[in-house]
Amino acid sequence: MAAQAAPVLLTVVETASIMRVSKMTIYRLVQSGHLPSIRSGPSGRSFRIPEAAVHEYLRTSFMGAPVNPPQ
């Protein structure tokens, strides 16, 4: 049986950079359940977001958006 690679986990800042939004927007998406997250750190106050979940959220969020909008 082949070992599976561990998922890539992103910080809130990295996620915000990929999505081009503010950190507060990421915290809101996590709190609302739109982005899954894992609590980490000694106090459990830090969040890590799976990279695959970020790309899936972006893919599904823009399904209705035109690929080449009129200019």
Short mmCIF file of C-alpha atoms in Angstrom, two decimals:
data_model
loop_
_atom_site.label_atom_id
_atom_site.label_comp_id
_atom_site.label_asym_id
_atom_site.label_seq_id
_atom_site.Cartn_x
_atom_site.Cartn_y
_atom_site.Cartn_z
CA MET A 1 0.00 0.00 0.00
CA ALA A 2 1.45 3.40 -1.00
CA ALA A 3 1.71 6.17 1.56
CA GLN A 4 -0.35 9.27 0.88
CA ALA A 5 1.28 12.68 0.92
CA ALA A 6 0.27 14.98 3.76
CA PRO A 7 -2.02 17.83 2.71
CA VAL A 8 -0.45 21.26 2.35
CA LEU A 9 -1.71 23.53 5.12
CA LEU A 10 -1.69 27.31 4.70
CA THR A 11 -1.67 30.09 7.26
CA VAL A 12 -4.37 32.74 7.25
CA VAL A 13 -1.91 35.21 5.68
CA GLU A 14 -0.94 32.77 2.92
CA THR A 15 -4.60 32.00 2.22
CA ALA A 16 -5.46 35.71 2.08
CA SER A 17 -2.60 36.25 -0.37
CA ILE A 18 -3.75 33.44 -2.67
CA MET A 19 -7.35 34.67 -2.62
CA ARG A 20 -6.33 38.35 -2.75
CA VAL A 21 -8.53 39.29 0.18
CA SER A 22 -7.89 40.53 3.72
CA LYS A 23 -7.05 38.33 6.69
CA MET A 24 -10.39 39.33 8.22
CA THR A 25 -12.21 37.90 5.21
CA ILE A 26 -10.42 34.58 5.73
CA TYR A 27 -11.35 34.54 9.42
CA ARG A 28 -14.99 35.18 8.43
CA LEU A 29 -14.93 32.35 5.87
CA VAL A 30 -13.47 30.00 8.48
CA GLN A 31 -15.95 31.03 11.18
CA SER A 32 -18.91 30.68 8.80
CA GLY A 33 -17.77 27.20 7.73
CA HIS A 34 -17.14 28.12 4.10
CA LEU A 35 -13.44 27.23 4.49
CA PRO A 36 -12.46 24.21 6.57
CA SER A 37 -9.63 24.79 9.00
CA ILE A 38 -7.51 23.11 11.62
CA ARG A 39 -6.61 24.83 14.86
CA SER A 40 -2.92 24.71 15.65
CA GLY A 41 -0.35 26.18 17.97
CA PRO A 42 0.07 25.85 21.72
CA SER A 43 -3.01 27.95 22.50
CA GLY A 44 -5.09 26.53 19.64
CA ARG A 45 -5.76 30.04 18.37
CA SER A 46 -3.93 29.73 15.06
CA PHE A 47 -5.69 28.34 12.02
CA ARG A 48 -4.34 26.27 9.14
CA ILE A 49 -6.39 25.93 5.98
CA PRO A 50 -5.89 23.02 3.55
CA GLU A 51 -4.61 24.35 0.22
CA ALA A 52 -6.95 22.04 -1.68
CA ALA A 53 -9.94 23.55 0.16
CA VAL A 54 -8.87 27.06 -0.89
CA HIS A 55 -8.68 26.07 -4.55
CA GLU A 56 -11.99 24.22 -4.33
CA TYR A 57 -13.67 27.25 -2.73
CA LEU A 58 -12.35 29.52 -5.49
CA ARG A 59 -13.38 27.06 -8.21
CA THR A 60 -16.93 26.73 -6.95
CA SER A 61 -17.30 30.43 -6.14
CA PHE A 62 -16.57 31.50 -9.69
CA MET A 63 -18.47 28.84 -11.63
CA GLY A 64 -20.95 31.40 -12.94
CA ALA A 65 -18.37 34.08 -13.72
CA PRO A 66 -17.55 34.64 -17.41
CA VAL A 67 -14.09 33.44 -18.45
CA ASN A 68 -13.43 36.42 -20.69
CA PRO A 69 -15.57 39.34 -19.50
CA PRO A 70 -16.48 41.95 -22.14
CA GLN A 71 -14.15 44.92 -22.31
#
